[in-house]
């Protein structure tokens, strides 16, 4: 149970000589050699005593002060203690931990910026979809901080134990989180491109075509392989990582397990997940970017359509996956190795994730909130339509100068009512004022009163076609309601039937005799003695027989 690296030889030393054959000395303290041998204690070259159950340090100032006959040491320091100074691996881990802490703060700022809503939620584009990439960024940063801060104690522990287990455990979580981060950024970029197409025209893309089905099943496919990597690597006994206390133990326990079938299969699952990211990016470019013909034009179009951050993050994620594949076959460069190669472990094991975090943060600060960008696009489309229609909008300060930005809904309704003449104006439009109230003259209202005096057109019942409902003298409620509807319809939807009729009559009479009238045949349009709204029941046909025959001059006379 002593500390060795893989390339050192295991040396068992004889107990130091003491005053006699049953005495030994550790750090100037005498111990009973018979008792030590009775409890199977062995002395190792790194200054530790161990009987495969307990391990104690024997060099100053950590040497035991007393040994009891039952094999118990008094005031002894166990081997699994952080007593050694920080080495290169620890200092490098501190530097990377600080960088990841800065990345975590930047990621939280980007989450607050891009996760805020300025538009109502849409069922087709959930708000959490844009936040997942930042959630995974926070997850990766948190796992990296735990892994790197416990990495400091790997060198400080005289015998490898818990710190190297925690460091290795959270490093594999960093790999999964980093791949998921890149996936969510690529997936959401495609969703954002679709949203910009759908916003001006909701029917530009169908929701049941092949494109929509691929975008529905692709996340399920990706997370299936990512979670397969999780279940193959994480839920297991991790005690094999600390079993590097001697070359024999490393060769027998640590290396076979670290390069076993489960780690190889888990790395293969991440390879499939990374290929899914590449396919998703190609799918989004194909459907949401301009298409070109020809191999050269397609290549140039693909290069132009690729966002710069994906040119950086996708290869970095691929490098991280490649490192996990490498250490599943080669123990020399493994992050789980007790005295591994520090530049390889940190540059290849922790570097890609850190760079992806900062690339994402740079994108987050440089790009606007998507809701704000969508509002700006809507504003630009509205300005374009206004220019085409010749509409000139008042500047934004207009409402504030007039105080309209302080109006409540009631104030706005009152303003609209006042623009059409207030209550009296509405009554004059829809009911008609008696002559006694207005004096029979226009009082400044846009449309004059709709009484019978101002509207001489009278139907058979004696009520103007745009007259008020109270002019109706009958008792039928249905007829009364019909007159109200007719009055409002005439005001809201005015027509020019009478001017058009007069124009047609003038046009016809210009080339020939006047149009046909009933008086020509000896009968009037209104029977004598009949008032408005009344009908003469006479069946006299004398005038019709005595009248001259009708002469048809045009089709309008028929």
XYZ file of C-alpha atoms in Angstrom:
558
model
C 0.000 0.000 0.000
C 2.762 2.443 -0.830
C 3.244 5.049 -3.498
C 5.108 4.168 -6.669
C 4.791 5.306 -10.225
C 4.525 2.751 -12.976
C 8.200 2.786 -13.913
C 9.736 2.431 -10.400
C 10.756 -0.867 -8.875
C 9.103 -2.026 -5.735
C 11.668 -2.125 -2.890
C 11.020 -3.816 0.397
C 13.537 -2.692 3.012
C 14.677 -4.351 6.189
C 13.735 -2.711 9.441
C 16.365 -0.269 10.697
C 18.622 -1.647 13.426
C 18.074 -0.676 17.021
C 19.685 -1.296 20.371
C 19.247 -5.068 20.033
C 17.706 -7.703 17.767
C 14.151 -6.913 18.898
C 14.418 -3.156 18.537
C 14.026 -0.850 15.522
C 14.117 2.928 15.135
C 11.895 5.205 12.999
C 12.529 8.955 13.120
C 14.501 8.606 16.350
C 11.721 6.659 18.089
C 12.334 3.036 19.220
C 9.726 0.354 18.482
C 9.374 -3.294 19.362
C 10.360 -5.281 16.256
C 8.694 -8.441 17.502
C 5.350 -6.677 17.733
C 5.717 -5.237 14.227
C 6.502 -8.630 12.748
C 3.680 -10.225 14.702
C 1.173 -7.861 13.060
C 2.699 -8.347 9.588
C 4.009 -4.810 9.157
C 6.344 -4.269 6.228
C 8.758 -1.403 5.741
C 8.896 0.204 2.276
C 11.440 2.440 0.634
C 9.142 5.458 0.611
C 9.146 5.512 4.406
C 5.831 3.809 5.147
C 4.749 0.889 7.274
C 1.877 -1.237 6.046
C 0.223 -4.578 6.802
C -2.298 -4.353 3.865
C -4.924 -3.030 6.288
C -3.237 -0.004 7.771
C -0.558 2.281 6.477
C 1.485 4.832 8.467
C 4.204 7.334 7.681
C 7.555 6.750 9.449
C 9.670 9.795 8.471
C 9.906 13.034 10.400
C 7.844 14.881 11.451
C 5.083 12.294 10.887
C 6.653 9.289 12.661
C 4.524 7.470 15.302
C 5.265 8.200 18.946
C 4.352 4.852 20.478
C 3.451 1.274 19.498
C 1.059 -0.719 21.685
C 1.289 -4.492 21.922
C -1.971 -4.940 20.016
C -0.383 -3.340 16.911
C -1.862 0.141 17.340
C 0.267 3.230 16.817
C -0.161 6.349 18.937
C 0.051 9.816 17.320
C 0.690 8.306 13.893
C -0.103 9.842 10.491
C -1.837 7.676 7.916
C -0.466 7.330 4.415
C -3.682 8.739 2.921
C -2.999 12.298 4.021
C -2.161 15.454 2.090
C 1.302 15.975 3.549
C 3.415 16.448 0.411
C 3.870 19.824 -1.317
C 1.895 20.809 -4.423
C 3.598 19.655 -7.596
C 3.287 20.577 -11.280
C -0.046 18.838 -11.702
C -1.535 20.768 -8.795
C -0.333 24.186 -9.957
C -1.549 23.557 -13.495
C -4.907 22.455 -12.116
C -5.220 25.690 -10.128
C -4.636 27.776 -13.252
C -7.220 25.851 -15.245
C -9.691 26.049 -12.344
C -9.438 29.857 -12.302
C -10.038 29.947 -16.064
C -13.090 27.699 -15.736
C -14.423 29.896 -12.911
C -14.212 32.929 -15.202
C -15.935 30.912 -17.914
C -18.728 29.998 -15.503
C -19.410 33.652 -14.687
C -19.429 34.587 -18.367
C -21.789 31.713 -19.139
C -24.202 32.823 -16.431
C -24.173 36.348 -17.894
C -24.958 34.971 -21.348
C -27.744 32.849 -19.891
C -29.318 35.924 -18.308
C -29.030 37.840 -21.588
C -30.260 35.224 -24.051
C -32.711 33.474 -21.767
C -34.818 36.581 -21.117
C -38.138 36.778 -22.975
C -39.408 39.868 -24.783
C -42.106 38.119 -26.823
C -44.937 35.787 -25.794
C -44.072 32.102 -25.599
C -44.661 30.058 -28.716
C -45.550 26.396 -28.756
C -43.327 25.791 -31.758
C -40.246 27.432 -30.207
C -39.944 26.804 -26.482
C -37.846 29.286 -24.462
C -35.864 26.476 -22.830
C -34.555 25.504 -26.266
C -32.343 28.588 -26.437
C -31.158 28.124 -22.828
C -29.942 24.531 -22.982
C -26.544 25.426 -24.428
C -25.929 27.765 -21.494
C -27.200 25.202 -18.991
C -24.693 22.676 -20.336
C -21.984 25.342 -20.209
C -22.670 25.866 -16.500
C -22.654 22.079 -15.976
C -19.281 21.675 -17.692
C -17.738 24.557 -15.739
C -19.012 23.223 -12.414
C -17.706 19.696 -13.088
C -14.360 21.120 -14.198
C -14.026 23.146 -10.996
C -14.663 20.059 -8.854
C -12.267 17.930 -10.889
C -9.470 20.514 -10.937
C -9.632 21.506 -7.278
C -9.474 17.865 -6.170
C -6.649 17.431 -8.700
C -4.472 19.538 -6.383
C -4.442 16.761 -3.747
C -3.307 14.063 -6.167
C 0.303 15.175 -5.714
C -0.145 16.027 -2.037
C -1.416 12.594 -1.037
C 1.523 10.354 -0.135
C -0.459 7.351 -1.394
C -3.129 7.733 -4.130
C -6.661 7.572 -2.856
C -9.905 9.602 -3.137
C -8.669 12.757 -4.993
C -7.633 10.894 -8.149
C -10.982 9.067 -8.149
C -12.978 12.310 -7.937
C -10.814 13.965 -10.594
C -11.294 11.104 -13.056
C -15.009 10.736 -12.327
C -15.840 14.372 -13.044
C -13.561 14.485 -16.076
C -15.779 11.945 -17.826
C -18.801 14.093 -16.941
C -16.994 17.046 -18.542
C -16.701 15.074 -21.783
C -20.410 14.297 -21.908
C -21.407 17.843 -20.989
C -19.105 19.392 -23.583
C -20.482 17.249 -26.398
C -24.035 18.068 -25.266
C -23.153 21.783 -25.155
C -21.949 21.762 -28.760
C -24.984 19.744 -29.819
C -27.441 22.178 -28.247
C -25.702 25.156 -29.797
C -25.885 23.571 -33.272
C -29.475 22.390 -32.821
C -30.677 25.755 -31.574
C -28.907 27.578 -34.386
C -31.007 25.583 -36.848
C -34.139 26.323 -34.805
C -33.314 30.036 -34.850
C -32.914 29.983 -38.627
C -36.320 28.321 -38.930
C -37.921 30.848 -36.607
C -36.736 33.737 -38.755
C -38.453 32.137 -41.751
C -41.632 31.275 -39.854
C -42.113 34.671 -38.190
C -43.187 36.581 -41.358
C -44.960 33.538 -42.837
C -46.123 30.778 -40.438
C -46.949 28.479 -43.338
C -43.605 28.605 -45.133
C -42.599 25.237 -43.600
C -44.824 22.280 -42.973
C -44.784 20.567 -39.606
C -45.246 17.021 -40.929
C -42.683 16.811 -43.721
C -39.389 14.930 -43.740
C -37.477 17.972 -42.505
C -39.684 18.280 -39.408
C -39.471 14.548 -38.683
C -35.682 14.584 -38.881
C -35.518 17.549 -36.496
C -37.863 15.722 -34.106
C -35.985 12.416 -33.975
C -32.439 13.781 -34.190
C -32.279 14.960 -30.521
C -33.567 11.580 -29.383
C -30.873 9.859 -31.414
C -28.125 12.127 -30.030
C -29.092 11.840 -26.379
C -29.494 8.084 -26.695
C -25.787 7.707 -27.509
C -24.740 10.344 -24.984
C -26.609 8.608 -22.205
C -25.189 5.265 -23.359
C -21.745 6.757 -22.755
C -22.929 7.858 -19.317
C -24.287 4.436 -18.317
C -21.249 2.588 -19.645
C -18.698 4.794 -17.889
C -20.178 6.382 -14.755
C -22.227 3.789 -12.770
C -19.421 1.456 -11.697
C -16.866 0.929 -8.952
C -14.077 3.488 -9.264
C -11.723 1.969 -6.702
C -9.474 0.683 -9.500
C -8.184 4.238 -10.077
C -6.505 4.406 -6.663
C -4.948 0.981 -7.029
C -1.677 2.390 -8.340
C 0.379 1.968 -5.194
C 2.848 -0.398 -6.785
C 3.806 -1.418 -10.341
C 2.306 -4.856 -9.818
C -0.951 -3.429 -8.542
C -1.119 -0.945 -11.430
C -0.574 -3.653 -14.029
C -3.000 -6.046 -12.383
C -5.860 -3.709 -11.419
C -5.720 -0.150 -12.798
C -4.621 -0.617 -16.417
C -6.916 -3.551 -17.377
C -9.991 -1.787 -15.992
C -9.192 1.657 -17.413
C -8.691 0.173 -20.887
C -11.540 -2.314 -20.598
C -14.456 -2.953 -22.931
C -16.826 -0.568 -21.148
C -14.561 2.444 -21.602
C -13.967 1.538 -25.252
C -17.707 1.161 -25.925
C -18.453 4.440 -24.121
C -15.920 6.313 -26.261
C -17.466 4.792 -29.401
C -20.892 6.136 -28.303
C -19.453 9.655 -28.080
C -18.066 9.302 -31.594
C -21.586 8.612 -32.888
C -22.907 11.603 -30.925
C -20.242 13.846 -32.487
C -21.118 12.627 -35.988
C -24.758 13.450 -35.202
C -23.729 17.043 -34.476
C -22.051 17.290 -37.889
C -25.140 15.870 -39.602
C -27.435 18.300 -37.768
C -25.345 21.268 -38.919
C -25.417 20.035 -42.508
C -29.190 19.520 -42.276
C -29.786 23.084 -41.049
C -27.587 24.604 -43.736
C -29.332 22.580 -46.434
C -32.841 23.693 -45.425
C -32.302 27.242 -44.119
C -29.491 28.640 -46.244
C -29.402 29.453 -49.991
C -28.729 26.478 -52.233
C -26.123 26.511 -54.968
C -25.492 24.377 -58.028
C -22.200 22.830 -58.916
C -19.565 21.266 -56.682
C -17.496 24.433 -56.361
C -20.467 26.687 -55.681
C -21.862 24.262 -53.107
C -18.528 24.107 -51.353
C -18.223 27.881 -51.263
C -21.823 28.219 -50.098
C -21.215 25.702 -47.318
C -18.126 27.562 -46.139
C -19.962 30.896 -46.141
C -22.979 29.460 -44.333
C -20.897 27.939 -41.509
C -20.956 30.151 -38.394
C -17.475 30.937 -37.122
C -18.093 29.543 -33.649
C -18.993 26.128 -35.088
C -15.801 26.127 -37.116
C -14.061 26.275 -33.723
C -16.296 24.351 -31.340
C -17.075 21.259 -33.431
C -13.387 20.373 -34.083
C -12.591 21.051 -30.414
C -15.370 18.688 -29.349
C -14.004 16.126 -31.801
C -10.536 16.480 -30.242
C -11.978 15.848 -26.773
C -13.797 12.732 -27.997
C -10.601 11.568 -29.691
C -8.720 11.917 -26.380
C -11.274 9.741 -24.615
C -10.906 7.139 -27.378
C -7.119 7.300 -26.990
C -7.024 6.748 -23.225
C -9.447 3.850 -23.541
C -6.670 2.058 -25.477
C -3.454 3.650 -24.170
C -2.817 4.027 -20.448
C 0.282 6.213 -20.865
C -1.660 9.413 -21.640
C -4.650 8.673 -19.415
C -6.076 11.298 -17.098
C -6.530 8.490 -14.553
C -2.825 7.754 -14.331
C -1.318 8.742 -10.980
C 1.805 10.393 -12.357
C 0.640 11.000 -15.887
C 1.994 13.352 -18.535
C 0.790 16.745 -17.328
C 0.921 18.681 -20.669
C -1.125 16.000 -22.427
C -3.664 15.679 -19.628
C -4.423 19.384 -19.378
C -3.889 20.562 -22.959
C -5.829 17.682 -24.512
C -8.067 16.622 -21.647
C -9.202 19.997 -20.214
C -8.193 22.461 -22.947
C -10.934 21.771 -25.556
C -13.774 22.206 -23.063
C -12.280 25.448 -21.747
C -11.877 26.885 -25.239
C -15.454 25.923 -26.141
C -16.716 27.720 -23.030
C -14.932 30.938 -24.017
C -15.987 30.716 -27.669
C -19.592 30.367 -26.541
C -19.196 33.313 -24.172
C -17.756 35.487 -26.952
C -20.699 34.579 -29.170
C -23.149 35.301 -26.358
C -21.833 38.811 -25.755
C -21.490 39.633 -29.447
C -24.968 38.482 -30.565
C -28.274 40.131 -29.514
C -31.152 38.512 -27.690
C -33.216 36.571 -30.215
C -36.515 38.153 -29.222
C -34.996 41.605 -29.686
C -33.554 40.566 -33.026
C -36.972 39.293 -34.092
C -38.624 42.559 -33.031
C -36.056 44.482 -35.033
C -36.786 42.347 -38.102
C -40.499 42.980 -37.701
C -39.844 46.697 -37.429
C -37.782 46.666 -40.601
C -40.482 44.741 -42.468
C -43.082 47.252 -41.259
C -40.946 50.185 -42.429
C -40.566 48.551 -45.840
C -44.327 48.051 -46.168
C -44.994 51.634 -45.051
C -42.644 52.976 -47.698
C -44.352 50.885 -50.356
C -47.772 52.182 -49.279
C -46.571 55.770 -48.863
C -47.331 55.864 -45.136
C -45.222 58.222 -43.042
C -45.055 57.257 -39.385
C -44.741 59.900 -36.726
C -41.482 59.833 -34.748
C -41.280 58.085 -31.401
C -41.135 61.359 -29.471
C -44.493 62.492 -30.881
C -46.582 60.594 -28.360
C -44.449 61.764 -25.459
C -44.645 65.410 -26.472
C -48.432 65.162 -26.587
C -48.568 63.133 -23.386
C -50.242 60.171 -25.088
C -47.824 57.679 -23.498
C -49.548 58.372 -20.157
C -53.044 57.580 -21.454
C -54.968 54.709 -19.933
C -57.326 52.561 -21.964
C -60.250 54.694 -20.831
C -58.447 57.853 -21.980
C -57.806 56.330 -25.398
C -61.473 55.375 -25.801
C -62.549 58.875 -24.780
C -60.131 60.360 -27.291
C -61.622 58.241 -30.076
C -65.155 59.266 -29.078
C -64.191 62.933 -29.066
C -62.701 62.629 -32.547
C -66.133 61.717 -33.946
C -67.993 64.442 -32.011
C -68.579 62.996 -28.583
C -71.855 61.454 -27.460
C -73.939 64.022 -29.327
C -71.934 63.372 -32.469
C -72.521 59.635 -32.203
C -76.225 60.206 -31.640
C -76.340 62.525 -34.637
C -74.699 59.920 -36.808
C -76.642 56.883 -35.769
C -80.001 58.255 -34.568
C -80.444 61.706 -36.176
C -81.110 64.845 -34.116
C -84.409 66.691 -34.218
C -84.313 69.987 -35.975
C -85.081 71.865 -32.797
C -81.806 70.785 -31.150
C -79.467 71.782 -33.934
C -81.487 74.450 -35.629
C -81.449 72.524 -38.896
C -77.804 73.354 -39.611
C -74.506 71.598 -39.516
C -72.795 71.891 -36.131
C -69.297 70.943 -37.203
C -69.788 67.206 -37.224
C -68.241 65.381 -40.164
C -71.552 63.872 -41.359
C -74.784 65.806 -41.156
C -77.840 64.597 -39.295
C -79.571 61.620 -40.810
C -83.104 62.835 -40.293
C -85.654 62.690 -43.076
C -85.086 66.360 -43.799
C -81.411 65.792 -44.609
C -82.062 62.428 -46.216
C -85.103 62.739 -48.529
C -84.824 59.194 -49.819
C -87.903 57.454 -48.437
C -88.774 53.822 -48.796
C -92.274 52.419 -49.048
C -92.778 52.479 -45.290
C -91.976 56.205 -45.206
C -88.640 55.863 -43.401
C -85.358 56.994 -44.909
C -82.972 54.250 -45.864
C -80.468 55.798 -43.475
C -83.061 57.223 -41.079
C -83.234 56.578 -37.368
C -84.990 53.558 -35.918
C -87.364 55.768 -33.898
C -88.817 57.081 -37.205
C -90.410 53.712 -37.691
C -94.058 54.048 -36.593
C -94.890 50.354 -36.534
C -94.894 47.966 -33.574
C -92.776 45.174 -35.015
C -89.642 44.737 -32.957
C -87.986 42.778 -35.747
C -88.566 45.587 -38.212
C -87.285 48.055 -35.655
C -84.009 46.073 -35.278
C -83.665 45.820 -39.036
C -83.865 49.604 -39.333
C -81.119 49.989 -36.731
C -78.868 47.598 -38.625
C -79.594 49.391 -41.902
C -78.769 52.751 -40.329
C -75.434 51.575 -38.968
C -74.600 49.768 -42.204
C -75.225 52.935 -44.172
C -72.871 54.902 -41.933
C -70.099 52.313 -41.738
C -70.308 51.183 -45.366
C -71.553 54.140 -47.446
C -72.390 53.541 -51.097
C -72.782 55.729 -54.153
C -75.817 54.081 -55.697
C -77.756 57.326 -56.300
C -74.906 59.227 -57.978
C -74.174 56.201 -60.142
C -77.837 55.934 -61.141
C -77.974 59.614 -62.045
C -74.810 59.255 -64.093
C -76.229 56.311 -66.012
C -79.461 58.165 -66.766
C -77.527 61.172 -68.056
C -75.392 58.891 -70.209
C -78.406 57.148 -71.744
C -80.385 60.317 -72.437
C -77.409 61.969 -74.100
C -77.737 59.819 -77.268
C -81.479 59.402 -77.512
C -84.900 60.049 -75.975
C -85.318 59.979 -72.172
C -85.659 56.618 -70.511
C -88.968 54.925 -70.021
C -91.269 56.171 -67.235
C -94.583 54.803 -66.094
C -96.254 58.161 -66.799
C -95.821 57.544 -70.542
C -98.306 54.674 -70.347
C -100.841 56.709 -68.379
C -100.068 55.528 -64.858
C -98.052 57.123 -62.136
C -95.418 55.532 -59.962
C -97.521 56.387 -56.923
C -101.317 55.920 -56.962
C -103.348 59.019 -56.415
C -104.430 59.463 -52.845
C -101.880 57.047 -51.485
C -99.501 58.305 -48.891
C -96.045 57.115 -48.072
C -96.069 53.557 -46.904
C -99.584 52.873 -48.399
C -100.640 50.881 -51.451
C -103.652 51.407 -53.728
C -105.615 48.223 -54.123
C -107.345 49.289 -57.386
C -107.170 46.842 -60.291
C -108.112 49.446 -62.974
C -106.382 48.728 -66.324
C -107.987 51.480 -68.406
C -104.836 53.596 -68.572
C -102.771 50.615 -69.572
C -105.067 49.779 -72.503
C -105.449 53.375 -73.713
C -101.738 54.206 -73.513
C -99.595 54.054 -76.667
C -97.414 50.985 -77.089
C -94.011 51.008 -75.425
C -91.024 51.563 -77.690
C -87.875 49.758 -76.543
C -84.840 51.879 -77.329
C -82.146 49.969 -75.400
C -81.691 46.992 -73.122
C -81.962 49.288 -70.137
C -85.636 50.005 -71.075
C -86.611 46.332 -70.837
